[in-house]
Short mmCIF file of C-alpha atoms and ligand atoms in Angstrom, two decimals:
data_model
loop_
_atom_site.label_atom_id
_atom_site.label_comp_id
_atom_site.label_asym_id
_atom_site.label_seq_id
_atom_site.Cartn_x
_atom_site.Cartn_y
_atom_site.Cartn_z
CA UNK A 224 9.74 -2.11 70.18
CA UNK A 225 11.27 -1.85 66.89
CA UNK A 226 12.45 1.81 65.83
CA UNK A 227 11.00 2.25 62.87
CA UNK A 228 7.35 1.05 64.08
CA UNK A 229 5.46 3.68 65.46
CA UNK A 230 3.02 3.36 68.61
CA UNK A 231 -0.29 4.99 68.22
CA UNK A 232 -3.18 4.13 66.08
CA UNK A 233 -3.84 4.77 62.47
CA UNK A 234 -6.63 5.17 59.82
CA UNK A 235 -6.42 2.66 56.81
CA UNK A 236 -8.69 3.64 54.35
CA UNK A 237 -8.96 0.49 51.69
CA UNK A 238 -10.76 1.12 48.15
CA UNK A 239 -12.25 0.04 46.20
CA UNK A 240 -14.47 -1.59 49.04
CA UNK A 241 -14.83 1.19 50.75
CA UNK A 242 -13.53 0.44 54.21
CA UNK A 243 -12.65 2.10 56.75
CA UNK A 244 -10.42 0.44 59.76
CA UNK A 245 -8.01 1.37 62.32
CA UNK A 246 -4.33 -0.18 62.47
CA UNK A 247 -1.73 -0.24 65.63
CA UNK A 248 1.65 0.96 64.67
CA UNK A 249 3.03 -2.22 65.70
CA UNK A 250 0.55 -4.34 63.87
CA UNK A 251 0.55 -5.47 60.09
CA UNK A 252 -1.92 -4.18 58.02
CA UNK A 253 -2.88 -7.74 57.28
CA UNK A 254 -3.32 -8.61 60.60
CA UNK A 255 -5.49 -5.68 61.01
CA UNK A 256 -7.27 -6.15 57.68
CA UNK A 257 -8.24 -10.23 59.36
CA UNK A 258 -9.05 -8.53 62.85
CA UNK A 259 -11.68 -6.61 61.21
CA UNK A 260 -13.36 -8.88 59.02
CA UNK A 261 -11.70 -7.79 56.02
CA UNK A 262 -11.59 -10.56 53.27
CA UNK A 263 -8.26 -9.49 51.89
CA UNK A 264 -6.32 -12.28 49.96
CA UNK A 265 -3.29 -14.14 52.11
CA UNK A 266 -1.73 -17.32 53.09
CA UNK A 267 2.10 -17.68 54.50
CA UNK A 268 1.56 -13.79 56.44
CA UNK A 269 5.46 -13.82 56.35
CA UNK A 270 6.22 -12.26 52.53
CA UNK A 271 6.52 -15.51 51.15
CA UNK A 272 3.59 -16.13 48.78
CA UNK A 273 2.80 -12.69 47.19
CA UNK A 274 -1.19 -13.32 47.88
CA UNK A 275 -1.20 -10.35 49.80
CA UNK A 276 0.46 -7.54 47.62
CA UNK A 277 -1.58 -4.53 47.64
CA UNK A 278 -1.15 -0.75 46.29
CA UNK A 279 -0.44 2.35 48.56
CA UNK A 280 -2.33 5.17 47.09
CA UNK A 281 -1.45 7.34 50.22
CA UNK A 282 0.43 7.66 53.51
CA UNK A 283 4.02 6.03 54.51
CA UNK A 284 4.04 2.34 55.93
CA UNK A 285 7.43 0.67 57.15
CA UNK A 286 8.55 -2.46 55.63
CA UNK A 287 10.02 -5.10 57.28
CA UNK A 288 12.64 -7.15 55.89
CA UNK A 289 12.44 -10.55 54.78
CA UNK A 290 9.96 -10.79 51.67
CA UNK A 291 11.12 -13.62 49.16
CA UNK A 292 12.54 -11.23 46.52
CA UNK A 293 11.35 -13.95 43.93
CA UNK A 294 7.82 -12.67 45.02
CA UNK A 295 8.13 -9.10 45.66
CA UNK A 296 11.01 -6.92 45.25
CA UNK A 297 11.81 -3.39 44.25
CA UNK A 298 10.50 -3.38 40.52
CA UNK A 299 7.07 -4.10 42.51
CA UNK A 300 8.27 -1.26 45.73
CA UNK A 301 8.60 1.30 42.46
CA UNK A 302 5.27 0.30 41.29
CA UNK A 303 3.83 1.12 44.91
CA UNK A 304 3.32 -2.10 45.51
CA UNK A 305 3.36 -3.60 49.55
CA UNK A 306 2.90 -7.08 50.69
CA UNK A 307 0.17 -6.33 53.64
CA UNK A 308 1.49 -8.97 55.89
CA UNK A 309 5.08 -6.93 55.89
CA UNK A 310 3.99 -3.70 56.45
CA UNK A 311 3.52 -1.06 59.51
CA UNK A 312 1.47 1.95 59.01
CA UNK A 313 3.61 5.29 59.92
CA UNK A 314 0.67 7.52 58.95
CA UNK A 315 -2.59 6.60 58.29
CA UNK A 316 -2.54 5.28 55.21
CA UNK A 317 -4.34 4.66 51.65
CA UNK A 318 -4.60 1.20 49.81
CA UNK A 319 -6.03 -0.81 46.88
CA UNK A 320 -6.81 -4.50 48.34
CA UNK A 321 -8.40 -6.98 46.31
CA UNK A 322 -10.79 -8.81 48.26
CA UNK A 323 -11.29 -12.90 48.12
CA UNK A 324 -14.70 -13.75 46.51
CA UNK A 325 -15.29 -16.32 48.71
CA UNK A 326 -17.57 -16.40 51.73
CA UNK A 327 -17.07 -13.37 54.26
CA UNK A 328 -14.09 -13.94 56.51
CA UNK A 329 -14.31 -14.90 60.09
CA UNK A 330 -12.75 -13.40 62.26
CA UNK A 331 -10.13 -15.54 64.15
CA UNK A 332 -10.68 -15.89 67.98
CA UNK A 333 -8.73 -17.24 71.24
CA UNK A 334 -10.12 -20.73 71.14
CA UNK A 335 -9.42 -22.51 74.98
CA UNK A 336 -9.26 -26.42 73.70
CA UNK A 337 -7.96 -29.58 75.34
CA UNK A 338 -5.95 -31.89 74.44
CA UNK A 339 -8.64 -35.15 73.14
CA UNK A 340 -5.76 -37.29 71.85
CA UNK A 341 -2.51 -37.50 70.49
CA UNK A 342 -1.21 -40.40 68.40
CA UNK A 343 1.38 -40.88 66.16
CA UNK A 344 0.72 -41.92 62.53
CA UNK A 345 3.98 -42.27 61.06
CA UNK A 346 7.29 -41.86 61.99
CA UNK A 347 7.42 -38.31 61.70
CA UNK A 348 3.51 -37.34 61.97
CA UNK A 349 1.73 -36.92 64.73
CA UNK A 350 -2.20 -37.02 64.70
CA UNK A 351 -3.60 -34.44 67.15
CA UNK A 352 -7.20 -33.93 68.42
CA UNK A 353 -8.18 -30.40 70.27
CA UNK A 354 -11.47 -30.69 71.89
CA UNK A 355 -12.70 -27.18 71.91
CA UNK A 356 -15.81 -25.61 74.12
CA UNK A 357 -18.48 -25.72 71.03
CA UNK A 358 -18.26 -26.45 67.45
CA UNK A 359 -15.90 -23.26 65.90
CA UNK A 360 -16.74 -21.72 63.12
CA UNK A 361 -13.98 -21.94 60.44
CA UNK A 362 -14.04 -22.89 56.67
CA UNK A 363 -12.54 -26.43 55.23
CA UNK A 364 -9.16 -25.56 54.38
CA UNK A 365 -8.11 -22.77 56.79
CA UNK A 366 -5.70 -23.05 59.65
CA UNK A 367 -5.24 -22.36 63.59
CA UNK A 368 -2.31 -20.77 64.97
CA UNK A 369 -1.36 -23.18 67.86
CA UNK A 370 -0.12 -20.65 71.09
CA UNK A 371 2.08 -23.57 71.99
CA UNK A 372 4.02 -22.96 75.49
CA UNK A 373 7.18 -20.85 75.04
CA UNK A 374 7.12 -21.29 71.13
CA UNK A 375 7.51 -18.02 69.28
CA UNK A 376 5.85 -16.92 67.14
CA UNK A 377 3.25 -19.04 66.57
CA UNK A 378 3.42 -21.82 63.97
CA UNK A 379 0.19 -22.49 62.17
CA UNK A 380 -1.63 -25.50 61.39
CA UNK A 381 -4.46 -26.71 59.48
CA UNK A 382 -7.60 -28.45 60.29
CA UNK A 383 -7.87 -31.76 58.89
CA UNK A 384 -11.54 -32.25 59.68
CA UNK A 385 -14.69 -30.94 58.44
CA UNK A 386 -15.76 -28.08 60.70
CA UNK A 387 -19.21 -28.70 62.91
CA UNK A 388 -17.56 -30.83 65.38
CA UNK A 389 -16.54 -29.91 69.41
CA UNK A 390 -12.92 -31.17 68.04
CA UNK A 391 -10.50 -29.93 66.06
CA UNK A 392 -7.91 -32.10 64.58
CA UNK A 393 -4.06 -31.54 63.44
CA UNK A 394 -0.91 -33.19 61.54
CA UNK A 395 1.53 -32.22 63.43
CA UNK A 396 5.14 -33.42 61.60
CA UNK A 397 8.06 -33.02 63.61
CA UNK A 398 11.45 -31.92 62.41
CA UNK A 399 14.62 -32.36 63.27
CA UNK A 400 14.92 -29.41 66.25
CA UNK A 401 11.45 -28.30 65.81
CA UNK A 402 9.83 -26.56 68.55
CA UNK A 403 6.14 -27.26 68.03
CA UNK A 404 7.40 -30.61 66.98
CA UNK A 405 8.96 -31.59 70.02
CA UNK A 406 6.30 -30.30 71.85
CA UNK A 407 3.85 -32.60 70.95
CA UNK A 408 5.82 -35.30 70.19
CA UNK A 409 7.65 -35.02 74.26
CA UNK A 410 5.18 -33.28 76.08
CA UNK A 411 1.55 -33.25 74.89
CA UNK A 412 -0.79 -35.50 76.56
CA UNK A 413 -4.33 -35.77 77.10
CA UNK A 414 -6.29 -33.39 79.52
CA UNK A 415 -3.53 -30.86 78.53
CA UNK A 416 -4.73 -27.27 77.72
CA UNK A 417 -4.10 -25.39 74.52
CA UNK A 418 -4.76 -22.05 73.00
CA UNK A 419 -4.96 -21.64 69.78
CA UNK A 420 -5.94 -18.22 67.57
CA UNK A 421 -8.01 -18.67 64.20
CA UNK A 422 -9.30 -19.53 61.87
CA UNK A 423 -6.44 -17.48 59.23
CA UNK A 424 -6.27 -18.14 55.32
CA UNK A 425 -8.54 -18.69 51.99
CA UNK A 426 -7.66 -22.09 50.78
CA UNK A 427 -10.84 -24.05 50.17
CA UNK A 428 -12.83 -25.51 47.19
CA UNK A 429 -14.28 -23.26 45.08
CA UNK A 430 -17.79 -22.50 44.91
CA UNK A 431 -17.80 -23.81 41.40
CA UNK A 432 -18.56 -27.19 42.16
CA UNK A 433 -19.19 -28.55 38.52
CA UNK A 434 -15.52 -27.83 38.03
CA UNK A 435 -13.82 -31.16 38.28
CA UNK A 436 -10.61 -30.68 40.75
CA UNK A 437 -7.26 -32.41 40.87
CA UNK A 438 -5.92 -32.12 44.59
CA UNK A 439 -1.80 -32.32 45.53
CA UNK A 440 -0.56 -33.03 48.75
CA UNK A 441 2.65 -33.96 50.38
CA UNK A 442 3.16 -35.10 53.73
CA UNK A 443 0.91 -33.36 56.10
CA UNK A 444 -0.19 -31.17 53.31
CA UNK A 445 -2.84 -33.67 53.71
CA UNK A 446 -4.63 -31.86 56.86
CA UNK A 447 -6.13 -29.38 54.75
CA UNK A 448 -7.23 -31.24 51.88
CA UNK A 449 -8.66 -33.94 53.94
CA UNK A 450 -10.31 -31.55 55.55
CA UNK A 451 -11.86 -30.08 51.99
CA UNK A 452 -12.38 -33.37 50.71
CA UNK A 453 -14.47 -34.45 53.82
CA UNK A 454 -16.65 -31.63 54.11
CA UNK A 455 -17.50 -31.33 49.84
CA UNK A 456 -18.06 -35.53 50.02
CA UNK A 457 -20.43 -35.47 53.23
CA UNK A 458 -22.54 -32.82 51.48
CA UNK A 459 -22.50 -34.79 48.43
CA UNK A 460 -20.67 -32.26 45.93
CA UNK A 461 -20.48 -33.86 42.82
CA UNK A 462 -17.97 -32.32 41.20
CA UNK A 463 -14.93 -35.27 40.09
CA UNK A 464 -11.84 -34.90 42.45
CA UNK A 465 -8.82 -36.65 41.78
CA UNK A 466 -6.50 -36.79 45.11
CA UNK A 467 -2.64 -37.67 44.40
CA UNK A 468 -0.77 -37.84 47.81
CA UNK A 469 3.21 -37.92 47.67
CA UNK A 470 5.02 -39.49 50.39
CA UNK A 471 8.15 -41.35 50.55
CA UNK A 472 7.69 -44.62 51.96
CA UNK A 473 4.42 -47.07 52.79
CA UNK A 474 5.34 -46.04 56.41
CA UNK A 475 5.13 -42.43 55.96
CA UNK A 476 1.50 -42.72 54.43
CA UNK A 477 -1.22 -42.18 56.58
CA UNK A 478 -4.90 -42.16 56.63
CA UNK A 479 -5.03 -44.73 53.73
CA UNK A 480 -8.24 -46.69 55.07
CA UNK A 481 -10.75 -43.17 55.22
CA UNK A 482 -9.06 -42.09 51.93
CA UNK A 483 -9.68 -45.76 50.27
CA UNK A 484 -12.71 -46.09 51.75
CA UNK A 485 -14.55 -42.73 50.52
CA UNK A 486 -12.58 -43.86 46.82
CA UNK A 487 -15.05 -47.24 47.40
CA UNK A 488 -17.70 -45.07 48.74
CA UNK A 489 -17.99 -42.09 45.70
CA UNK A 490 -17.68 -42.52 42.53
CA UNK A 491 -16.58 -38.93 42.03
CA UNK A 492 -13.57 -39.63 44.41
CA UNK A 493 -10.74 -41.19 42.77
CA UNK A 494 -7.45 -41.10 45.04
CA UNK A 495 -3.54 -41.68 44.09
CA UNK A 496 -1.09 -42.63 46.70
CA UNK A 497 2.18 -42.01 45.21
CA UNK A 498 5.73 -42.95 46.91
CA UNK A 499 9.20 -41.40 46.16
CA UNK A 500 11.54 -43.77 47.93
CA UNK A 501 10.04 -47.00 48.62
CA UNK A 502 12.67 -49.83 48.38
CA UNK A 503 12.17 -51.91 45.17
CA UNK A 504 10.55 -55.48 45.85
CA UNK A 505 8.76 -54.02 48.76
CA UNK A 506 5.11 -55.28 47.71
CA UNK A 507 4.02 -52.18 47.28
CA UNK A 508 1.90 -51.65 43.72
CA UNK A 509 1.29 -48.32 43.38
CA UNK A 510 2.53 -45.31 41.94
CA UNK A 511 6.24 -44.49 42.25
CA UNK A 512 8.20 -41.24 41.43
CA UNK A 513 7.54 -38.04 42.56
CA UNK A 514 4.07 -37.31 42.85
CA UNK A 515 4.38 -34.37 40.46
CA UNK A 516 5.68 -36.00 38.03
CA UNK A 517 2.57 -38.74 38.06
CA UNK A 518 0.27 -35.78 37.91
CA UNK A 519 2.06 -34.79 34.54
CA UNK A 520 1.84 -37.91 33.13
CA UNK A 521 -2.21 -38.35 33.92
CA UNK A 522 -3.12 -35.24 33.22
CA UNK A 523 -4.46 -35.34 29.81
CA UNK A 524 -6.02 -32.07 29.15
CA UNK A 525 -6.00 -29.22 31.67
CA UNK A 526 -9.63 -27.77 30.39
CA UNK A 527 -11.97 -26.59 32.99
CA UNK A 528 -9.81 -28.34 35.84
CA UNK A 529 -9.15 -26.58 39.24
CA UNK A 530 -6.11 -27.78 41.25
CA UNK A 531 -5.66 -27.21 45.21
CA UNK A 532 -2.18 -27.78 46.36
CA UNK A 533 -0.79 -28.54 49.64
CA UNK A 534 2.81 -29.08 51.27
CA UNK A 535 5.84 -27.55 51.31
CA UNK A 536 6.64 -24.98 49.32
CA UNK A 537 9.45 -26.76 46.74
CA UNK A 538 6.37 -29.56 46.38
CA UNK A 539 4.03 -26.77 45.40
CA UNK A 540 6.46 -24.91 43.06
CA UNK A 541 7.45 -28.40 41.14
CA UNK A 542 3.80 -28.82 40.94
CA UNK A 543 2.89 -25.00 39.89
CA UNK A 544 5.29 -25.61 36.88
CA UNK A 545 3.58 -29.05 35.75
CA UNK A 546 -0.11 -27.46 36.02
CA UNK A 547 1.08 -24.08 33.75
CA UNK A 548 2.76 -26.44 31.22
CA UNK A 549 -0.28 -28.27 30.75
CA UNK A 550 -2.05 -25.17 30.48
CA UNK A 551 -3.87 -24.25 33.65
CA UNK A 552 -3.93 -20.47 34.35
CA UNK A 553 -2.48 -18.84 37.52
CA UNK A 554 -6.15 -18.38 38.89
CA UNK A 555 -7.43 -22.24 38.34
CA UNK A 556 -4.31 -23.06 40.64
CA UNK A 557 -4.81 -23.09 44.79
CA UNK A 558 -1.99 -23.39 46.70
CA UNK A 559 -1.14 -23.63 50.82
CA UNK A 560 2.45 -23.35 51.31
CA UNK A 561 3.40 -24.81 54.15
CA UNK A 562 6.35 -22.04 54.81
CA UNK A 563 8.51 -22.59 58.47
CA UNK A 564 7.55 -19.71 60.67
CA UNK A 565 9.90 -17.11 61.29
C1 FAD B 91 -0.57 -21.73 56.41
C2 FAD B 91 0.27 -22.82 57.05
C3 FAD B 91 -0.31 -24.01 57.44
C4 FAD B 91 0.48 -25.03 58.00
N1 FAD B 91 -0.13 -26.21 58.34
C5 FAD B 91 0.65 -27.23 58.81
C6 FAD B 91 0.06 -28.51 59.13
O1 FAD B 91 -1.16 -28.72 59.02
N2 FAD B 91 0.89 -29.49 59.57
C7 FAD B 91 2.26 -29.30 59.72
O2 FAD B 91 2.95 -30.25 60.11
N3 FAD B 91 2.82 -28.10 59.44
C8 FAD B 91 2.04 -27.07 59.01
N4 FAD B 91 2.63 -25.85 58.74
C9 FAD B 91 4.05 -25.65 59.12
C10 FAD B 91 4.07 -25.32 60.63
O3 FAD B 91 3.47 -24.07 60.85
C11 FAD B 91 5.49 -25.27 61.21
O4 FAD B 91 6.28 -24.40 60.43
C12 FAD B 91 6.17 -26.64 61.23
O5 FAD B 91 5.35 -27.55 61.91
C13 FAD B 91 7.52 -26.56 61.96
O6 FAD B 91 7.33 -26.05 63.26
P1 FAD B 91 8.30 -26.46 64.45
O7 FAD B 91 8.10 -25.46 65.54
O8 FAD B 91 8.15 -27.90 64.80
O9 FAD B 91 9.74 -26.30 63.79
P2 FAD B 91 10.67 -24.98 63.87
O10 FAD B 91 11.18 -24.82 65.26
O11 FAD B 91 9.92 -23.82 63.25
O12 FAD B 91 11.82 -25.38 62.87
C14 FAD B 91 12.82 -26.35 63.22
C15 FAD B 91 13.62 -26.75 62.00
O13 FAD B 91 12.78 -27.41 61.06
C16 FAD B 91 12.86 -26.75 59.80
N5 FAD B 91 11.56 -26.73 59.14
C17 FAD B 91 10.44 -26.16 59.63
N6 FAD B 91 9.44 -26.29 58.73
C18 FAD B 91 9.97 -26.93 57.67
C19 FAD B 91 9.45 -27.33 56.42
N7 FAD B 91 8.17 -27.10 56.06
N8 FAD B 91 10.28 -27.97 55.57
C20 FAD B 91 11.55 -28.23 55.90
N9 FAD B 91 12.11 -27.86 57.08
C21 FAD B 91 11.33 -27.22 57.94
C22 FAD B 91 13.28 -25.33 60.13
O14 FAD B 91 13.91 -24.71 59.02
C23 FAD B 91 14.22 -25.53 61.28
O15 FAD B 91 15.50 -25.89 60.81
C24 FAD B 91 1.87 -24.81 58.19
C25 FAD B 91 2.45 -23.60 57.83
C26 FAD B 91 1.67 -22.61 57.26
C27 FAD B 91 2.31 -21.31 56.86
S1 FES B 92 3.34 -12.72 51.26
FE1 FES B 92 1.84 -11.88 52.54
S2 FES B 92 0.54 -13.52 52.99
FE2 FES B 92 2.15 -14.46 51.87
#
């Protein structure tokens, strides 16, 4: 065990909700805070985002290294500031937590699944289908943490389907000498069994659902979103949603034909495919450039907009700066970073 976490068990008192919870030395007090039900605000859970900063009004935590110090550094430490996700109680402890005004939280489970199928979509992506014992409760837009064989620590990954089903399914890309990757891509096969731990995170749509939306997405940042934008369409929210998906080449796009075919389907859906490197005199018609830079030059007027964003984290920063310069506010702007685990 690490030296400077303590064993034992602490109380974490958490205003202004009023709760009262109990926190293992050797956990995080985010992981504690999801364990009991408590909706407090998060989405990488490795100091990477900032969603998680919260105040320490009492007690001594341990920090561990590693926060982004463009997120949270010591001007925020000397404010008494902590990022939940890298902290240890040492003594029971006293915090301020804003809570997420969405729906309770769920608490995340052990979920025993089975492989359905495995196919791959592009070169790179890999199209993954869990069958799990019932239908598992979990919110469009939240993630699983997949307890892959041998794979420390866990890498998460988002559902890309609506939830109510006795399947879960994934977008699995592979990298070059990733782990998870070349798990599925080498060894996963149907029949197969799989753990996976969830559901974690906020990202969702809104509840203000006359609020028309612009979604971003690159690469597999699709899961999520298709996820969101399944669930809001089969339920028939109304509110307009624009989809622009970034990808480099025709071969790296996948899931055109449900995307197209819910564009053809509702009128409130209007989707952008939008390619970065496809060779000139291809045949392909669509948008080219990077898909941020499309978004800036459609968006006309950023009033009463929402955006969700999804992908990797440069993606989501280049699009973060084109929102705020066409005026949105930091709390019309959604974002899942899709940060490497480390
Ligand atoms: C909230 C959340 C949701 C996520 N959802 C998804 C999802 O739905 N689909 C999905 O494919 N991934 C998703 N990810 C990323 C995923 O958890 C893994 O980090 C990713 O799949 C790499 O895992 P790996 O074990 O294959 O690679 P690793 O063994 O972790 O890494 C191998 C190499 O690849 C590099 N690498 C890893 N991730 C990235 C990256 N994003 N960009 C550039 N290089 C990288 C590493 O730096 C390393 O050099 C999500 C991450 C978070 C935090
Ligand atoms: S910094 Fe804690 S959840 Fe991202």
């Amino acid at each position: 065990m690490n030296a400077h976490v303590s064993s034992g068990a602490f109380a974490v008192d958490i205003a202004p909700s009023s709760h009262a919870i109990t926190c293992r030395g050797d956990q995080t007090l985010l992981d504690s805070c999801i364990q009991n039900g408590i909706p407090a605000r998060y989405n990488c859970r490795s100091g990477e985002c900032g969603e998680c900063v919260a105040s320490l009004v009492g007690g001594e935590v341990y920090e561990m290294p590693g926060a982004d110090p463009a997120i949270f550094n010591d001007k925020h430490r000397a404010a008494g500031k902590l990022l939940l996700c890298m902290c240890f109680p040492r003594t029971d402890v006293k915090l301020n937590v804003p809570l997420a005004q969405d729906a309770p939280a769920i608490r995340p489970t052990t979920i025993n699944t089975m492989v359905e199928s495995v196919e791959r979509v592009t070169p790179t992506i890999y199209r993954v289908r869990l069958e799990t014992p019932g239908p598992v409760a979990y919110r469009a837009g939240q993630c699983f943490e997949w307890i892959a064989p041998g794979v420390r620590p866990n890498r998460m990954y988002s559902a890309a389907n609506r939830p109510g089903d006795s399947a879960i399914e994934f977008h699995v890309r592979v990298y070059p000498g990733g782990r998870v990757g070349a798990f599925v891509s080498e060894h996963m096969s149907p029949g197969q069994s799989l753990e996976i731990l969830g559901p974690f995170g906020h990202f969702g749509l809104s509840a203000s659902d006359w609020r028309p939306s612009i979604c971003i997405a690159g690469g597999t940042g699709l899961a999520p979103i298709h996820a969101m934008l399944d669930e809001a369409l089969a339920r028939g929210d109304s509110r307009p949603l624009h989809f622009f998906y970034g990808a480099r080449s025709q071969d790296e796009l996948y899931c055109l034909d449900t995307l197209r075919g819910w564009a053809d389907k509702h009128a409130n859906f209007t989707f952008t495919p939008v390619l970065s490197d496809e060779p000139e005199g291809s045949g392909w018609t669509g948008a080219r450039g990077l898909v941020t830079d499309v978004v800036a030059a459609q968006l006309q007027d950023a009033f009463g907009l929402e955006a969700y964003l999804c992908g990797p984290p440069v993606m989501i920063d280049a699009a973060v700066a084109v929102l705020e310069t066409a005026g949105f506010s930091d709390s019309d702007i959604h974002a899942d970073r899709f940060v490497p685990a480390r």
